[in-house]
Short mmCIF file of C-alpha atoms and ligand atoms in Angstrom, two decimals:
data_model
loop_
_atom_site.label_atom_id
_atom_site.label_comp_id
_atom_site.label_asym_id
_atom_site.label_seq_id
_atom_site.Cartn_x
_atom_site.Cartn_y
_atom_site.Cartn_z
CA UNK Q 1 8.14 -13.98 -14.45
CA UNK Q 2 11.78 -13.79 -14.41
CA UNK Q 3 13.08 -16.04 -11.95
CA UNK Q 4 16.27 -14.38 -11.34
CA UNK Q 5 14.90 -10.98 -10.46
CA UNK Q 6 14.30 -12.77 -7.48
CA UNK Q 7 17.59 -14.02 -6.46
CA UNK Q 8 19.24 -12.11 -3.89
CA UNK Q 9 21.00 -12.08 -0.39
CA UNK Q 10 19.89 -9.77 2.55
CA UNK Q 11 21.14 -9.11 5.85
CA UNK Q 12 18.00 -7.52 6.85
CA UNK Q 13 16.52 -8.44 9.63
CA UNK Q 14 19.29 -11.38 9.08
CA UNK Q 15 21.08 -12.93 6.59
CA UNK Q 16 18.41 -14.04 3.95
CA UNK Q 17 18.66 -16.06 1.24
CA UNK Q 18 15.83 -15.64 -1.44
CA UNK Q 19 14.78 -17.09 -4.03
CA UNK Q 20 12.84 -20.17 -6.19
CA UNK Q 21 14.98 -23.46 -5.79
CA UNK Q 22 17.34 -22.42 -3.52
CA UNK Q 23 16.23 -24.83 -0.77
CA UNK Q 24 19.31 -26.84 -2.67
CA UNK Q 25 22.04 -24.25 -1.05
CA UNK Q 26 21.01 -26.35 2.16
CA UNK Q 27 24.07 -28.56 2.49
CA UNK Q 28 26.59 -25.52 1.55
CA UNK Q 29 24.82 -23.39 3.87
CA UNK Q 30 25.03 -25.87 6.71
CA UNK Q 31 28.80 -25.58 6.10
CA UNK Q 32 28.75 -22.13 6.24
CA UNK Q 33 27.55 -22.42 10.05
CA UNK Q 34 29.72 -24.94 10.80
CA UNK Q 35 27.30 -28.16 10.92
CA UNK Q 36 28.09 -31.32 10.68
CA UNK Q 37 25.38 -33.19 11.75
CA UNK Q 38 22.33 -30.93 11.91
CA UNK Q 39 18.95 -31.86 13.21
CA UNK Q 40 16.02 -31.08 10.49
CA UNK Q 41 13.28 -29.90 12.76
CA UNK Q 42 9.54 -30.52 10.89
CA UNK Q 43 6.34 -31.39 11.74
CA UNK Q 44 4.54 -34.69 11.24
CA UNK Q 45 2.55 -33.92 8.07
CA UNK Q 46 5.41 -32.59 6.17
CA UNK Q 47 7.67 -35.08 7.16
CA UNK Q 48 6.02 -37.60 4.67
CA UNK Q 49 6.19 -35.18 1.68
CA UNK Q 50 8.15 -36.00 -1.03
CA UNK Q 51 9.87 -32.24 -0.66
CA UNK Q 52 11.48 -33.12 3.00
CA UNK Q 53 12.37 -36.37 1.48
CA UNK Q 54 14.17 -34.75 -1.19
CA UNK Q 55 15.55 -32.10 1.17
CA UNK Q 56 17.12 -34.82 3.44
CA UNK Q 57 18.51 -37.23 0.45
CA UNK Q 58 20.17 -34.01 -1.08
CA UNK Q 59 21.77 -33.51 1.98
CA UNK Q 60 23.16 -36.68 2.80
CA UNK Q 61 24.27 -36.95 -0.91
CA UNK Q 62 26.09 -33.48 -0.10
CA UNK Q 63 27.65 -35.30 3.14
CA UNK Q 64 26.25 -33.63 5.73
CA UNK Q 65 23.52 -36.31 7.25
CA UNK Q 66 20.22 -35.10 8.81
CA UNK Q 67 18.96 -36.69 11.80
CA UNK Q 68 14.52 -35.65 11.14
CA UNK Q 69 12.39 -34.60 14.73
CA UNK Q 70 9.44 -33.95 13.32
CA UNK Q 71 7.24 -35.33 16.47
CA UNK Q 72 5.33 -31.81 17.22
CA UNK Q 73 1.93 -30.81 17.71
CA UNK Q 74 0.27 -28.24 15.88
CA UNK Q 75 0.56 -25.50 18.53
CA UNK Q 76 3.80 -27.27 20.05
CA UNK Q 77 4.37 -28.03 23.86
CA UNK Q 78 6.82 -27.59 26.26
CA UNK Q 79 6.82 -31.45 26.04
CA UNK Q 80 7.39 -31.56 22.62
CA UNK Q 81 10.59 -29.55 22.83
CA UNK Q 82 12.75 -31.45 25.92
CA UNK Q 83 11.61 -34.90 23.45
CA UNK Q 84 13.91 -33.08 20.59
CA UNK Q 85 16.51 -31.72 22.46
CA UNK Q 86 16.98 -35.39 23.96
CA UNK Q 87 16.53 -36.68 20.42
CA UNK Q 88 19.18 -33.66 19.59
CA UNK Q 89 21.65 -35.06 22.63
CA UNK Q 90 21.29 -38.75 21.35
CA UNK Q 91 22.66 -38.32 17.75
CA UNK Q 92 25.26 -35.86 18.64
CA UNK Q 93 23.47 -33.32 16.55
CA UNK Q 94 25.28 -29.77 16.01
CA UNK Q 95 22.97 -27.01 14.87
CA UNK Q 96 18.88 -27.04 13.82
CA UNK Q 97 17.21 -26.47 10.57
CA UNK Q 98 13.95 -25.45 11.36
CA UNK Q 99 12.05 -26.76 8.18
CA UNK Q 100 8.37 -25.89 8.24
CA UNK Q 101 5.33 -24.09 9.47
CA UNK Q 102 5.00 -21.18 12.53
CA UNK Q 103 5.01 -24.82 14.64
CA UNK Q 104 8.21 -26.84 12.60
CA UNK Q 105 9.97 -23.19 13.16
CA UNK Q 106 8.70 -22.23 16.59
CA UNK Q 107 9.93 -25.89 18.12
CA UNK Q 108 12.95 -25.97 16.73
CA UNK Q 109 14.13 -22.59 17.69
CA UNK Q 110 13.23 -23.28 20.84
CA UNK Q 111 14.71 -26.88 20.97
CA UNK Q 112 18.39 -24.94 19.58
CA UNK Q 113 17.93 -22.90 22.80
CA UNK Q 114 16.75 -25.59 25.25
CA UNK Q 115 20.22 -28.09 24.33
CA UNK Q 116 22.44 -25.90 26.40
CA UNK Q 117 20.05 -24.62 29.33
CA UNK Q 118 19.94 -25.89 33.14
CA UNK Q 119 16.43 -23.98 33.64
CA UNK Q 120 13.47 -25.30 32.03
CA UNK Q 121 11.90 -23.27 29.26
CA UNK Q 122 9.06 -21.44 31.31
CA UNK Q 123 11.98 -19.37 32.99
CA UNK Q 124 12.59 -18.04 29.70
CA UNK Q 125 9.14 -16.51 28.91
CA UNK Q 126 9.06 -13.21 27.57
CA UNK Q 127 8.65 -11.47 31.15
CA UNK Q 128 11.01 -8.54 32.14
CA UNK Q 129 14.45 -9.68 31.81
CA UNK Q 130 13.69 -13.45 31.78
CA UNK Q 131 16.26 -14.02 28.91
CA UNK Q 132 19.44 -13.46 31.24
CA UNK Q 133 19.33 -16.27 32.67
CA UNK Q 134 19.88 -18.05 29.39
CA UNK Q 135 23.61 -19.42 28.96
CA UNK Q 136 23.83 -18.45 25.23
CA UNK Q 137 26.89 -20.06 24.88
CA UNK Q 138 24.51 -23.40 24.93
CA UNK Q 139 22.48 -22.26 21.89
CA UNK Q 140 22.59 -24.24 18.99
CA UNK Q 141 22.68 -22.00 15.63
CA UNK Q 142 19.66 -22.43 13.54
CA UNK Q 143 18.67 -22.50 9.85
CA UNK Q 144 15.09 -21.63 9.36
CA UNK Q 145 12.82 -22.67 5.93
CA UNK Q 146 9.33 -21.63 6.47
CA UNK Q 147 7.41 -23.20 3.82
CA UNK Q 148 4.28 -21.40 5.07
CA UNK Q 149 3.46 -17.47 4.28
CA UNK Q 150 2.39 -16.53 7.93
CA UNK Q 151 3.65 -16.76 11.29
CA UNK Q 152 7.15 -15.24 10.52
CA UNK Q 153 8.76 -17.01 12.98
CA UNK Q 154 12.12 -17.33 10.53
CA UNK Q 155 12.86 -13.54 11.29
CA UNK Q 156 11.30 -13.60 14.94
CA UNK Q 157 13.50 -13.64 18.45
CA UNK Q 158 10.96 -16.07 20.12
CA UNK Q 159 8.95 -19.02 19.88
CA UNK Q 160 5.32 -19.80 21.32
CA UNK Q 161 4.73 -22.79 22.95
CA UNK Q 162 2.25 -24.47 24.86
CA UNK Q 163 2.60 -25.07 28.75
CA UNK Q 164 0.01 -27.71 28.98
CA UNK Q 165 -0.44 -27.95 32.60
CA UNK Q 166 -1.15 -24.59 32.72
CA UNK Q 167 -2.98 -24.55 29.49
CA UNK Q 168 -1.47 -21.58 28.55
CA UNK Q 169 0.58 -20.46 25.46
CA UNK Q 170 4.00 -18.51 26.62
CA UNK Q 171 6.46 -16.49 24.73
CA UNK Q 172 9.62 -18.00 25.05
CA UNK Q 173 12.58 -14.85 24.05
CA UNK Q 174 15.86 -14.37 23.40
CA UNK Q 175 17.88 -12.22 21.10
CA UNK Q 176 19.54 -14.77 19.93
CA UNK Q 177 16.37 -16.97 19.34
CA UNK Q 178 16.62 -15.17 15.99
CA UNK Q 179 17.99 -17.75 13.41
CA UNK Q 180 21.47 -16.81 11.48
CA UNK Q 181 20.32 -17.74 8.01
CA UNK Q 182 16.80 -17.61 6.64
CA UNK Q 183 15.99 -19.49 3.33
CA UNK Q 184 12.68 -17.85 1.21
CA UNK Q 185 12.22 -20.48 -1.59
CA UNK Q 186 8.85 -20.12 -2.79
CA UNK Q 187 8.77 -23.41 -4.32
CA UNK Q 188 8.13 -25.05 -0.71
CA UNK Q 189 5.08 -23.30 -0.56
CA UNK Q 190 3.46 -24.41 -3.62
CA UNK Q 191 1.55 -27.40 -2.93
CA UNK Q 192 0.34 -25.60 0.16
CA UNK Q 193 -3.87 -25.93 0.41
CA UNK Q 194 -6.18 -22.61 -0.60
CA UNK Q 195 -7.39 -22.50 2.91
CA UNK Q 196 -3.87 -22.94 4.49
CA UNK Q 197 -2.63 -20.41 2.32
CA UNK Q 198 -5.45 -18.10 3.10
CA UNK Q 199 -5.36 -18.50 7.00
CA UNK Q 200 -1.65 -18.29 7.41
CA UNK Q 201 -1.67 -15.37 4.97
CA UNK Q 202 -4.33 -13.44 6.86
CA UNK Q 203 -1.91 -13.82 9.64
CA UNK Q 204 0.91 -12.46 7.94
CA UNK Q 205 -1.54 -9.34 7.61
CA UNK Q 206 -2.71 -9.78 11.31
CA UNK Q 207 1.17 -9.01 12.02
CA UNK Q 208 1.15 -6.36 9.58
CA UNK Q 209 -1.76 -4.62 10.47
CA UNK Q 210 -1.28 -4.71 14.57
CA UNK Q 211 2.42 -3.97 14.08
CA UNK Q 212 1.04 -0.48 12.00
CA UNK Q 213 -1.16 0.24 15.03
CA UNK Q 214 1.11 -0.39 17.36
CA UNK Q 215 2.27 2.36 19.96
CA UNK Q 216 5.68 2.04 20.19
CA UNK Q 217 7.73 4.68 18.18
CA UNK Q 218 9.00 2.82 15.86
CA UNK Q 219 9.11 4.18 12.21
CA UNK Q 220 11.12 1.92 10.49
CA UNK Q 221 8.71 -1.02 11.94
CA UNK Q 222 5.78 1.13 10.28
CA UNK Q 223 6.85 1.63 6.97
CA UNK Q 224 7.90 -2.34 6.42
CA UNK Q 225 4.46 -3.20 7.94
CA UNK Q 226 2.59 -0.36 5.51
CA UNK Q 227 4.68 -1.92 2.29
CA UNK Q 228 3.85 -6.01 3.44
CA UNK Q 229 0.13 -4.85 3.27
CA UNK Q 230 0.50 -3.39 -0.15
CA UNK Q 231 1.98 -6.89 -1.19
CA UNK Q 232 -0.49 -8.74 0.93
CA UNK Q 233 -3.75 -6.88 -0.61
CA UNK Q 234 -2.15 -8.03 -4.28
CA UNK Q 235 -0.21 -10.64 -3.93
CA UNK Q 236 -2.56 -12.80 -0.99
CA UNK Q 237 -5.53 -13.45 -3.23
CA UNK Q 238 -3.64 -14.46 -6.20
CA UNK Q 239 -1.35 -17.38 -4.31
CA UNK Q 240 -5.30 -18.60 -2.71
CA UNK Q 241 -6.65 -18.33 -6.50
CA UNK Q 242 -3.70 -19.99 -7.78
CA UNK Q 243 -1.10 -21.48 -5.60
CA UNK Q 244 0.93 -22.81 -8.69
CA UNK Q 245 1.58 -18.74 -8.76
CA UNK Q 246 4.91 -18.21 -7.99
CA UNK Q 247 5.69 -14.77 -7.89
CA UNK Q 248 2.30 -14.96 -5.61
CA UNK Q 249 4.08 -17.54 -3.14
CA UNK Q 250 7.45 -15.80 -3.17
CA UNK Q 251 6.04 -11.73 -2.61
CA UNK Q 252 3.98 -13.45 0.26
CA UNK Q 253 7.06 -15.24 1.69
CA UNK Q 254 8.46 -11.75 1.57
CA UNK Q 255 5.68 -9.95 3.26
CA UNK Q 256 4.56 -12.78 6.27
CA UNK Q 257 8.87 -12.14 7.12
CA UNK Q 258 8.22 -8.43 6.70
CA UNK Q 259 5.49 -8.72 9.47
CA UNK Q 260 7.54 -10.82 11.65
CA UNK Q 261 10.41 -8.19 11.59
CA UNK Q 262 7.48 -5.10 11.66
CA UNK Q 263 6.24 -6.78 14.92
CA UNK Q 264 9.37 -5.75 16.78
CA UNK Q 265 7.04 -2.63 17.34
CA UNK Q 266 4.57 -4.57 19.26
CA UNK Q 267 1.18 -6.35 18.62
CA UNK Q 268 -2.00 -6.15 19.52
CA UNK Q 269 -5.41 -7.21 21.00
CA UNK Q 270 -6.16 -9.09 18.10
CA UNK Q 271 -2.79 -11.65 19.03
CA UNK Q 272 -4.15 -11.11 23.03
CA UNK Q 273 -7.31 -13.11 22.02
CA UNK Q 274 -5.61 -15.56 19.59
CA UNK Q 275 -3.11 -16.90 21.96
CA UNK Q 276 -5.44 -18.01 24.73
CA UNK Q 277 -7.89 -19.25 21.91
CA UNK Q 278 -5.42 -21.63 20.38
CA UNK Q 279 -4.16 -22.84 24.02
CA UNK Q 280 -7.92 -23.53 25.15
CA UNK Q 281 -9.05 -25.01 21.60
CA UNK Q 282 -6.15 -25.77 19.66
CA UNK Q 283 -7.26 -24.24 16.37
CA UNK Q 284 -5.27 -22.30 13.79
CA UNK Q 285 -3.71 -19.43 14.81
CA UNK Q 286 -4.28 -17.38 11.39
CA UNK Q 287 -7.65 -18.98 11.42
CA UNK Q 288 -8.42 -17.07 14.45
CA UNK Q 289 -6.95 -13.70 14.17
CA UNK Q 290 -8.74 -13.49 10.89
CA UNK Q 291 -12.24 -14.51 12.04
CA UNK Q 292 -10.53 -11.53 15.21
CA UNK Q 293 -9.64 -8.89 12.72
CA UNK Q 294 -12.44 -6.28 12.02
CA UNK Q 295 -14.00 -7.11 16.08
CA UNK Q 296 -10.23 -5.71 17.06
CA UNK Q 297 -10.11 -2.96 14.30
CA UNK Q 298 -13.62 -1.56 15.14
CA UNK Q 299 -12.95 -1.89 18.74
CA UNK Q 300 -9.68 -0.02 18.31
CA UNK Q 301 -11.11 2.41 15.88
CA UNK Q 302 -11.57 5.57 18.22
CA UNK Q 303 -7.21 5.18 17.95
CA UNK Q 304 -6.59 4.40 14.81
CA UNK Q 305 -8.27 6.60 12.25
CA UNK Q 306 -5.29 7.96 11.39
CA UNK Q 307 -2.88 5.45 10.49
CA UNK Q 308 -6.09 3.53 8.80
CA UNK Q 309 -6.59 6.82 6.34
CA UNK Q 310 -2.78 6.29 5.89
CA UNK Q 311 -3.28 2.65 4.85
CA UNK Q 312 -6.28 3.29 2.67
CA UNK Q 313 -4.59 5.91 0.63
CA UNK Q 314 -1.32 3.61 0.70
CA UNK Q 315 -3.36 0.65 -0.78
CA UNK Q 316 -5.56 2.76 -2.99
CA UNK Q 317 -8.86 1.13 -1.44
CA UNK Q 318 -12.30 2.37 -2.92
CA UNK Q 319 -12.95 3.82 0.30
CA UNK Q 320 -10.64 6.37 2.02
CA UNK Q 321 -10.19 5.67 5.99
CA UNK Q 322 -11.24 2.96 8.88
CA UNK Q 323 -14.56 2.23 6.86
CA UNK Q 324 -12.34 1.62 3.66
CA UNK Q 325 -9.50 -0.77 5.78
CA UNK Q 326 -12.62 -2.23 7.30
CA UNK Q 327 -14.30 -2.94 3.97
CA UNK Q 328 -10.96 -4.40 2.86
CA UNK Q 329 -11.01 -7.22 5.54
CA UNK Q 330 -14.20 -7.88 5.21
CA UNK Q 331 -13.86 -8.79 1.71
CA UNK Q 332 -10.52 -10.78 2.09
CA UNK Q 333 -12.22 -13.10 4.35
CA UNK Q 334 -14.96 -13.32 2.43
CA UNK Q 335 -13.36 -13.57 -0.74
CA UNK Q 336 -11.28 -16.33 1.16
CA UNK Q 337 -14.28 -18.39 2.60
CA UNK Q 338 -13.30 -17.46 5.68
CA UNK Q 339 -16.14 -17.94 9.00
CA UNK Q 340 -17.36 -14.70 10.12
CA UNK Q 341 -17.64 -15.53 13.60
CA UNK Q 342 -15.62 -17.63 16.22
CA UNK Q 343 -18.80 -19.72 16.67
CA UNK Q 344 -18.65 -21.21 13.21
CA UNK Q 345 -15.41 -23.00 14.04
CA UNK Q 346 -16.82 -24.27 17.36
CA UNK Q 347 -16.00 -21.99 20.23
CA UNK Q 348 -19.11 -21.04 22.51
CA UNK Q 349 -19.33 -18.89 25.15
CA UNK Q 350 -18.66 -20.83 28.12
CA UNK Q 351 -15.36 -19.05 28.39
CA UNK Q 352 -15.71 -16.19 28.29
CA UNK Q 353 -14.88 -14.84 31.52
CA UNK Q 354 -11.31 -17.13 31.41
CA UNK Q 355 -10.64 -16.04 27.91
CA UNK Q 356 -10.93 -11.96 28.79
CA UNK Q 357 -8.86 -12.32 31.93
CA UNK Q 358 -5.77 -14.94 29.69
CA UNK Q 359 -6.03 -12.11 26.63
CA UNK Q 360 -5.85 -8.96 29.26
CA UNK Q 361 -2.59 -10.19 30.89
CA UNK Q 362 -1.07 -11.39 27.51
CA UNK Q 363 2.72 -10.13 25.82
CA UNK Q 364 0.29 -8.87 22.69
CA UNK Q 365 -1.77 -6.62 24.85
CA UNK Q 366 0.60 -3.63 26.21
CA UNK Q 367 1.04 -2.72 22.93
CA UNK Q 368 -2.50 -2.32 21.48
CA UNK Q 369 -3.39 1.34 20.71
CA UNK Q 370 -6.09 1.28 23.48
CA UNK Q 371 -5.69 -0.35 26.96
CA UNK Q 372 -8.24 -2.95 27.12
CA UNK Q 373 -9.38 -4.46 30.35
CA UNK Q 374 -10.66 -8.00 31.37
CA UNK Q 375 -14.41 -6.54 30.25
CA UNK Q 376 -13.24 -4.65 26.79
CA UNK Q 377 -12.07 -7.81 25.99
CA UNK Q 378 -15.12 -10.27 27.01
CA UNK Q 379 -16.91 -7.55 24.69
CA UNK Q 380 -14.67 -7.84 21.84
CA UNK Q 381 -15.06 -12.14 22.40
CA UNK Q 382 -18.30 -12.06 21.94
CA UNK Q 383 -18.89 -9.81 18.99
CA UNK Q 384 -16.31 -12.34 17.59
CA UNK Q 385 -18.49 -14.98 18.75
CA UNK Q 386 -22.10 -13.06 17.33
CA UNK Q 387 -21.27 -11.69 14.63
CA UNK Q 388 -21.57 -8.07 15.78
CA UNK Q 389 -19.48 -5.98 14.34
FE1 FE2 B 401 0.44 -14.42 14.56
#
């Protein structure tokens, strides 16, 4: 592989700045915005790594000195992000770089818009026109670095977090949510797990794939989401087989932001069920929409037949159509060790009822190519729990 082939800078969906090794333009690039004293935004497990030592020691060697938050949960809370933007406050810090997984990203975009706000962040969930009330001019700019291949949060214009008094996930939007310089290095995604890789990847396709069924007219959203698949179906099993494979890591870097920016079109029921999932048992988001994924595509098949032949022909599966896209998952998952149902990874039945009536009012569900009610979606829940596809 060529490593320069894959240097270049886009301005597509943002500015972008691609390539192995380039997490080393960090300290220019914080100049570039203007920061001085940046807060590096990670999450607890990275935080020990050797790579976000190096990142910070680089930096400060470069003169521009990090102050690390990296005390976030998994799915983070509402919590979580008023303890960084005090942390922010206290150390006179000047801009964000969100360094990490969907949660590392997720917190501290949401942290760069909570410095400046009077409201607290539930008034800025993604409901009507929520995101008026924010006082932009109290946004901190932001530097995102996933060093995951899934949640595409570097290219998105929100951030999930958890409200947990109300045990509910929200959508917290803005516009300007959307971070002014995105770093792909591939290299930070390299000593990332096989099952890590393989969950966060299948969300990557989750995006893809609900994004492509989406409703909204939106063609530009479809063909990005159509290509990220293509990369996804080659690219996804060789960085799980492999993850030393670095034109694996970086075309999957490429494709989980392609999904994030294809997802402008809208998502699905398969995101509807996720979300209250991971509120009521914390467990991996990508996890879950993966275990979701052919209980949402068979229960959304009577709408989707055509742009599934589309994909199928696209991808050049075996089989032409929704049997041939279903076959497809199927095999990913398997092919990833992947549970087959949601009751392998511990979630019963009890819930049922609560989880159809959290997934029917969620942000993902308008935009699903059938409307599902409270009932579809029990249904769909516990196929996903049985195993009946
Ligand atoms: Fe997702």
């Amino acid at each position: 592989m060529s490593k320069s082939r894959f240097f270049i800078n886009w301005n597509y969906p943002t500015a972008m700045r691609v390539g192995p090794g380039r997490v080393r333009e960090l300290p220019q690039l914080c100049r570039e915005m203007g920061m001085a004293t940046p807060m590096l935004v990670t999450d607890p497990g990275l935080v020990a790594l050797p790579m976000v030592q190096a990142v910070v020691e680089n930096c400060l060697v470069a003169g521009v000195p990090l102050t690390v938050f990296s005390d976030i949960k998994g799915n983070p809370t509402g919590n979580n992000v008023s303890d960084g933007v005090a942390v922010f406050k206290a150390h006179g810090c000047d801009g964000v770089i969100a360094f990490g997984g969907g949660s590392a990203l997720d917190a501290g975009k949401a942290i760069a818009l909570m410095v400046g706000q009077t409201h607290p962040i539930w008034e800025f969930e993604d409901v009507g026109d929520n995101y008026l009330k924010v006082n932009t001019h109290g946004m901190m700019p932001v530097i995102a670095v996933p060093t995951t291949a899934g949640t595409g949060s570097e290219v998105g214009r929100s951030s999930v977090i958890t409200d947990e008094n109300a045990k509910l996930k929200k959508i917290i939007f803005h516009p300007r949510m959307l971070p002014e310089i995105v770093l792909l290095d591939p290299e930070l995604t390299i000593g990332l797990p096989a099952p890590i890789t393989a969950a966060t990847g299948m969300d990557a396709l989750s995006h893809n794939l609900e994004a492509f069924c989406a409703t909204h007219f939106h063609p530009m959203a479809e063909g990005i989401a159509l290509e990220a698949m293509r990369l996804i179906n080659i690219y996804l099993p060789r960085a799980v087989a492999d993850g030393n494979d670095l034109e694996a890591r970086m075309q999957m870097l490429v494709a989980s932001s392609m999904g994030a920016t294809a997802f402008q079109r809208g998502l699905g029921a398969m995101h509807a069920l996720a979300h209250p999932l991971g509120a009521l048992y914390d467990k991996h988001h990508g996890l879950l929409n993966a275990i979701l994924m052919p209980y949402v595509l068979s229960a959304n098949r009577s709408a989707i037949e055509e742009p599934m032949s589309r994909l199928s022909r696209y991808l050049a599966l075996p089989t032409a159509g929704f049997a041939g896209v279903l076959d497809w998952v199927l095999f990913l998952r398997r092919d990833f060790g992947i549970p087959h149902t949601l009751a392998e990874i511990g979630i019963g039945e009890e819930d049922a009822d609560q989880i159809a009536q959290m997934a029917a009012v969620d942000p993902s569900a308008p935009s699903n190519p059938l409307s599902f009610d409270a009932d579809s979606y029990r249904g769909i829940f516990l196929n996903a729990c049985r195993g009946n596809l």
